[in-house]
């Protein structure tokens, strides 16, 4: 079975819930049923906007999936400031980004943390988007494959092959995030190929062939088609361009 593309917008720490309502409404005006048939579309607003965006999606029956940007792996308890998987599930959240490079670099998420988060997300019936990517320093030192393979292994540790098959991985080279400097599509496809081969190796050929792997890092309407033309790249995790509904819709409609 072919892999349906997924284009997910990571809004990061942008938009109040009022702005978020407008953003998802505007996005919905720019997409139609034929677009959703071709591409799975998701938006990942901050926690404070999830409920508002969920309400718009449900009220207007939009085929837009809701995603969260992070989660705690623990179910509940005295963990001030944390948000659990059951809390997200109750809001209709479908995808949860785990291991974004900003979480790793700024908030200290370790490889083991990312694995626990991915496991908790799957346990709760949601889909993790496991983000991996090398820094510029690591790329220049020739460590890219080793770094992303290690991050991926830790992220998918202990997860059954059939479950890995329905998970999502995002390859986001740190040096391409928010910089306007994309990986060139060949370079991105090469790393995505490394990740797919690693999954085939660790979880079997079926999981390797089925898992969706996205590219992320300065994706915009002008460059998305070149990434989507790569056989192994199944979509994009979009930051800055996802904040503008016109631009995000144009990324979703990458073939136009
Ligand atoms: P930009 O698209 O702003 O580079 O961000 C990419 C990203 O980090 C998505 O998760």
CSV table of N, CA, C and O and ligand atoms in Angstrom, one decimal, residues 8 10 12 97 100-102 172 176-180 216-219 237-242, ligand 1:
chain,number,residue,atom,x,y,z
A,8,UNK,N,2.3,18.6,7.9
A,8,UNK,CA,1.9,19.0,9.3
A,8,UNK,C,2.5,20.4,9.6
A,8,UNK,O,3.7,20.6,9.3
A,10,UNK,N,3.8,23.0,12.3
A,10,UNK,CA,4.2,23.1,13.7
A,10,UNK,C,4.3,24.6,14.0
A,10,UNK,O,5.2,25.3,13.5
A,12,UNK,N,4.8,26.1,16.7
A,12,UNK,CA,5.7,26.4,17.8
A,12,UNK,C,5.0,27.4,18.8
A,12,UNK,O,3.8,27.3,19.0
A,97,UNK,N,4.2,15.6,18.2
A,97,UNK,CA,5.6,15.7,17.9
A,97,UNK,C,6.4,15.4,19.2
A,97,UNK,O,6.2,15.9,20.2
A,100,UNK,N,11.5,17.2,19.0
A,100,UNK,CA,11.8,18.3,18.2
A,100,UNK,C,13.2,18.8,18.6
A,100,UNK,O,13.5,18.9,19.8
A,101,UNK,N,14.0,19.3,17.7
A,101,UNK,CA,15.3,19.7,18.1
A,101,UNK,C,15.3,20.9,19.1
A,101,UNK,O,16.2,21.0,19.9
A,102,UNK,N,14.2,21.7,19.0
A,102,UNK,CA,14.1,22.8,20.0
A,102,UNK,C,13.9,22.2,21.4
A,102,UNK,O,14.4,22.7,22.4
A,172,UNK,N,14.7,16.5,10.4
A,172,UNK,CA,14.8,18.0,10.4
A,172,UNK,C,16.2,18.4,10.8
A,172,UNK,O,16.6,18.4,12.0
A,176,UNK,N,18.8,23.7,9.2
A,176,UNK,CA,17.9,24.2,8.2
A,176,UNK,C,16.6,24.7,8.8
A,176,UNK,O,15.7,25.2,8.1
A,177,UNK,N,16.5,24.7,10.2
A,177,UNK,CA,15.3,25.1,10.8
A,177,UNK,C,15.3,26.6,11.1
A,177,UNK,O,16.2,27.1,11.8
A,178,UNK,N,14.3,27.3,10.5
A,178,UNK,CA,14.1,28.7,10.7
A,178,UNK,C,15.2,29.5,10.2
A,178,UNK,O,15.3,30.7,10.5
A,179,UNK,N,16.0,29.0,9.3
A,179,UNK,CA,17.2,29.7,8.8
A,179,UNK,C,17.0,30.1,7.3
A,179,UNK,O,17.8,30.9,6.8
A,180,UNK,N,15.9,29.6,6.7
A,180,UNK,CA,15.8,29.9,5.3
A,180,UNK,C,16.7,29.1,4.4
A,180,UNK,O,16.7,29.1,3.2
A,216,UNK,N,11.7,18.3,7.3
A,216,UNK,CA,11.4,19.6,7.9
A,216,UNK,C,12.6,20.5,7.9
A,216,UNK,O,13.7,20.0,8.1
A,217,UNK,N,12.4,21.8,7.7
A,217,UNK,CA,13.5,22.8,7.7
A,217,UNK,C,13.3,23.8,6.6
A,217,UNK,O,13.6,23.4,5.4
A,218,UNK,N,12.7,24.9,6.9
A,218,UNK,CA,12.6,26.0,5.9
A,218,UNK,C,11.8,25.6,4.7
A,218,UNK,O,12.0,26.0,3.6
A,219,UNK,N,10.8,24.7,4.9
A,219,UNK,CA,9.9,24.3,3.8
A,219,UNK,C,9.0,25.5,3.5
A,219,UNK,O,8.5,26.1,4.4
A,237,UNK,N,7.2,18.7,7.7
A,237,UNK,CA,6.9,19.3,9.0
A,237,UNK,C,7.3,20.8,8.8
A,237,UNK,O,8.5,21.0,8.6
A,238,UNK,N,6.3,21.6,8.8
A,238,UNK,CA,6.5,23.0,8.4
A,238,UNK,C,6.4,24.0,9.6
A,238,UNK,O,5.4,23.9,10.3
A,239,UNK,N,7.4,24.8,9.7
A,239,UNK,CA,7.4,25.8,10.8
A,239,UNK,C,6.8,27.1,10.4
A,239,UNK,O,5.6,27.3,10.2
A,240,UNK,N,7.7,28.0,10.1
A,240,UNK,CA,7.3,29.4,9.8
A,240,UNK,C,6.2,29.5,8.7
A,240,UNK,O,5.3,30.3,8.9
A,241,UNK,N,6.3,28.8,7.6
A,241,UNK,CA,5.3,28.9,6.6
A,241,UNK,C,4.0,28.4,7.0
A,241,UNK,O,3.0,28.7,6.3
A,242,UNK,N,3.9,27.6,8.1
A,242,UNK,CA,2.6,27.1,8.5
A,242,UNK,C,1.8,28.2,9.2
A,242,UNK,O,0.6,28.0,9.5
B,1,LIG,P1,10.9,26.1,9.8
B,1,LIG,O1,9.9,25.6,8.7
B,1,LIG,O2,10.5,27.5,10.3
B,1,LIG,O3,12.3,26.1,9.3
B,1,LIG,O4,10.7,25.1,11.0
B,1,LIG,C1,10.9,23.8,10.8
B,1,LIG,C2,10.5,23.0,12.0
B,1,LIG,O5,11.2,23.1,13.0
B,1,LIG,C3,9.2,22.3,12.0
B,1,LIG,O6,9.1,21.5,13.1
